[in-house]
Tab-separated table of C-alpha atoms in Angstrom:
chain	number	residue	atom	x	y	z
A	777	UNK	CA	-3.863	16.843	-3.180
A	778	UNK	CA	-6.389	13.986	-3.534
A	779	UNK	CA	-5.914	10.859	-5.614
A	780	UNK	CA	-8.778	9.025	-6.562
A	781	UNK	CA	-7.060	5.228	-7.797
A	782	UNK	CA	-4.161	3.681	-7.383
A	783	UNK	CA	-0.853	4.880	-8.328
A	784	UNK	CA	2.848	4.727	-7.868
A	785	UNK	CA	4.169	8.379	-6.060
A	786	UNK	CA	7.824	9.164	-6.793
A	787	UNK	CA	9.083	10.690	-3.391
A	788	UNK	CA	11.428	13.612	-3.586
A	789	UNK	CA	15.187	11.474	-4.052
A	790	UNK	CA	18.551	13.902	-2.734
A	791	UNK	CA	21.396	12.825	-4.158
A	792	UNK	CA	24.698	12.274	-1.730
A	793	UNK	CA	27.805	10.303	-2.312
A	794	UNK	CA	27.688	9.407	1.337
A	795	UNK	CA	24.510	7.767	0.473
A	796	UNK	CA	20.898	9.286	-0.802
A	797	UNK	CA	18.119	9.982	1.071
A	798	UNK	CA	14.160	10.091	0.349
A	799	UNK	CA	11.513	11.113	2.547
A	800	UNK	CA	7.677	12.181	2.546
A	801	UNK	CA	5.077	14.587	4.076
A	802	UNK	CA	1.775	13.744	4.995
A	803	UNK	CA	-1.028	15.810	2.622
A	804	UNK	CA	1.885	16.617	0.770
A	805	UNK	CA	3.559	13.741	-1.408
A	806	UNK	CA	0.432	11.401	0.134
A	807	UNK	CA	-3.292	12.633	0.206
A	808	UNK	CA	-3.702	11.980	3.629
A	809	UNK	CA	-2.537	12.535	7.031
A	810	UNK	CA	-0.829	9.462	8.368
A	811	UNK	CA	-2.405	7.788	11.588
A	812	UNK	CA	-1.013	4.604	11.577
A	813	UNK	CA	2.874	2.424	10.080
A	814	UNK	CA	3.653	-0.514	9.964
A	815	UNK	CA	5.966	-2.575	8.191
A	816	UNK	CA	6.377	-6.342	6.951
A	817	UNK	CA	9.164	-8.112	6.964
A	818	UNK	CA	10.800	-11.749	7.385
A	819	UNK	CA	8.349	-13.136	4.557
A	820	UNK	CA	8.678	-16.788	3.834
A	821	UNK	CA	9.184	-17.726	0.258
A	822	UNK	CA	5.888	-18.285	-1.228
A	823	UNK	CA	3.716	-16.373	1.114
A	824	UNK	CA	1.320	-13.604	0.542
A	825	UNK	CA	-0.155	-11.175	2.778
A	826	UNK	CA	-3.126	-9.047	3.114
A	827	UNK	CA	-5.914	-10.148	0.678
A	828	UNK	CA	-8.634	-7.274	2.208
A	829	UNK	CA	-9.780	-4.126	1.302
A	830	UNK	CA	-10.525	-1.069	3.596
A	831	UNK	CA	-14.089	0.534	3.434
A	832	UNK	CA	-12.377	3.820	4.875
A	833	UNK	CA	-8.586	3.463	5.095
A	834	UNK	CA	-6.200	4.681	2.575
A	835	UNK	CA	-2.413	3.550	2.342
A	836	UNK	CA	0.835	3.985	0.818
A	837	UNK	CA	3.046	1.328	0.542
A	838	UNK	CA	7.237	1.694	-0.329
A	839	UNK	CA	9.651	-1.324	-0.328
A	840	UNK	CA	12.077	0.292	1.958
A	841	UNK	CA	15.154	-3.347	1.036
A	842	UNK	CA	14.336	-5.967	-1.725
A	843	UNK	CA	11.027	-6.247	-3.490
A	844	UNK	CA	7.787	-7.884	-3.804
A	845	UNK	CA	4.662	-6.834	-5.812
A	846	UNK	CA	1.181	-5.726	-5.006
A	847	UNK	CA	-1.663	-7.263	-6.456
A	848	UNK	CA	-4.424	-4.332	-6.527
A	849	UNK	CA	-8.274	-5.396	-7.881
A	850	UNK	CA	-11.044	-2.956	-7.792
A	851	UNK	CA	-13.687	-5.355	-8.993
A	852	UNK	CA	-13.286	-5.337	-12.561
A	853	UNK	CA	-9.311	-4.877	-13.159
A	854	UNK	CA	-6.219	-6.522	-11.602
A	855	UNK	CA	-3.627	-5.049	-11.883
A	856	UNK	CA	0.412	-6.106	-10.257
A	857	UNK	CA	2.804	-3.251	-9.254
A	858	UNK	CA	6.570	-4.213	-8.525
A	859	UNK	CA	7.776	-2.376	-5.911
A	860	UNK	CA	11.622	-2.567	-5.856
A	861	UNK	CA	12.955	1.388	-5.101
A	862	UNK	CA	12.990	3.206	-1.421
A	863	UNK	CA	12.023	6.440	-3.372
A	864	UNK	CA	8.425	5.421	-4.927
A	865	UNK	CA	5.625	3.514	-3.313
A	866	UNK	CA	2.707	2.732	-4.261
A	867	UNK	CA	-1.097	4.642	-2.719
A	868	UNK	CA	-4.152	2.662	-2.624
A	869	UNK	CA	-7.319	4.243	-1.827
A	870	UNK	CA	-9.844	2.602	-0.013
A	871	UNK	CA	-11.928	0.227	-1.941
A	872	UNK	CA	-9.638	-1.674	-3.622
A	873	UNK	CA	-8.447	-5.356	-2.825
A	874	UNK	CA	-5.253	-6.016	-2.299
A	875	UNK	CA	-2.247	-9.110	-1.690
A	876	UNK	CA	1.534	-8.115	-1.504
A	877	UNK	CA	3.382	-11.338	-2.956
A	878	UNK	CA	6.718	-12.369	-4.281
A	879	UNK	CA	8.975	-10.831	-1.787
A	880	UNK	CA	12.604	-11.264	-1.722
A	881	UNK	CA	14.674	-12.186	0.574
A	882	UNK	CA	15.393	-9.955	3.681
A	883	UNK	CA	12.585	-7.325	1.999
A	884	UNK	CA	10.868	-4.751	4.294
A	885	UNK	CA	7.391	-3.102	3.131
A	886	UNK	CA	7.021	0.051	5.346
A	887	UNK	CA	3.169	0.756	4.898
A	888	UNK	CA	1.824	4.122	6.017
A	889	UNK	CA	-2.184	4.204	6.489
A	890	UNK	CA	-4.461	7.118	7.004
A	891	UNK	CA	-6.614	6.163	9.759
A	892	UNK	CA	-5.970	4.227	13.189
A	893	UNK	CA	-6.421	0.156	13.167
A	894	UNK	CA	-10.292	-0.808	13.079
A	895	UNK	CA	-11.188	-4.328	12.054
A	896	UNK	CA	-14.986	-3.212	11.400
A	897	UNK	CA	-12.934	-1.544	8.604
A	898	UNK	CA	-11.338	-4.409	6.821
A	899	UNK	CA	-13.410	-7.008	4.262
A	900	UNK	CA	-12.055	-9.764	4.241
A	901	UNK	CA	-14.188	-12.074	1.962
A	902	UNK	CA	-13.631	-11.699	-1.478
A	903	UNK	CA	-17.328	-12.699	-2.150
A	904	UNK	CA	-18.486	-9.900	-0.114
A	905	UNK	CA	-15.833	-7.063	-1.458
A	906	UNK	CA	-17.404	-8.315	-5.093
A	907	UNK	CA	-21.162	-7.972	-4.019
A	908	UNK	CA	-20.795	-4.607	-2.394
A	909	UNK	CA	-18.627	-2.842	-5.680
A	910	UNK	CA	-22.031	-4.449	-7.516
A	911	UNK	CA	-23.557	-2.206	-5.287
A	912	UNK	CA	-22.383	0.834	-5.982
């Protein structure tokens, strides 16, 4: 399994009437084996986060409660995906620039990343991120 551009993943969703439950396998419902999750929560209204790219990292990104939307830009297109569902998240290889925004109240993004935290990975100028996709 390898995706090439960003896309929302359904994740497999089993039905229970004492309450549903979703879950996901590295190299299996992602393309990559996780290293590294985090999650963001306790957002204040108006706020964004992130506004990087990764040179090498890839991630997947679910809205475990609430929602809030993801702002992904690969140079040339923008595009916003509303993430609102604990059995779908959005992947985002690495390349692409991204903000989360919008979140609800008492909202949790779990994000799951494929390789350990480096900073030397992150760009964080958006100059910079535009100069090196003229690049390649």
């Amino acid at each position: 399994m390898e995706f090439k551009s960003v896309e929302i993943i359904k994740l497999p969703k089993i039905l229970d009437e004492r309450g549903n439950l979703s879950f996901l396998e590295a190299d299996n419902h992602i393309p990559f084996t996780i290293k590294r999750s985090y999650w963001i929560y306790d957002v204040p209204g108006g706020e964004q986060r992130g506004a990087h790219s990764y040179k090498i990292n890839q991630e997947f990104v679910i809205a475990l409660s609430g929602s809030f939307d993801v702002v992904v830009n690969d140079g040339i297109e923008v595009k916003t995906y509303t993430l609102n569902r604990s059995y779908y998240g959005l992947y985002i290889p690495n390349g692409i620039w991204r903000h989360m925004e919008n979140f609800s109240t008492n909202s949790l993004a779990f994000v799951i990343s494929s390789t350990d935290y480096n900073e030397n990975d992150y760009e964080r100028d958006y100059d910079n991120y535009l100069k090196s996709k003229l690049n390649h």
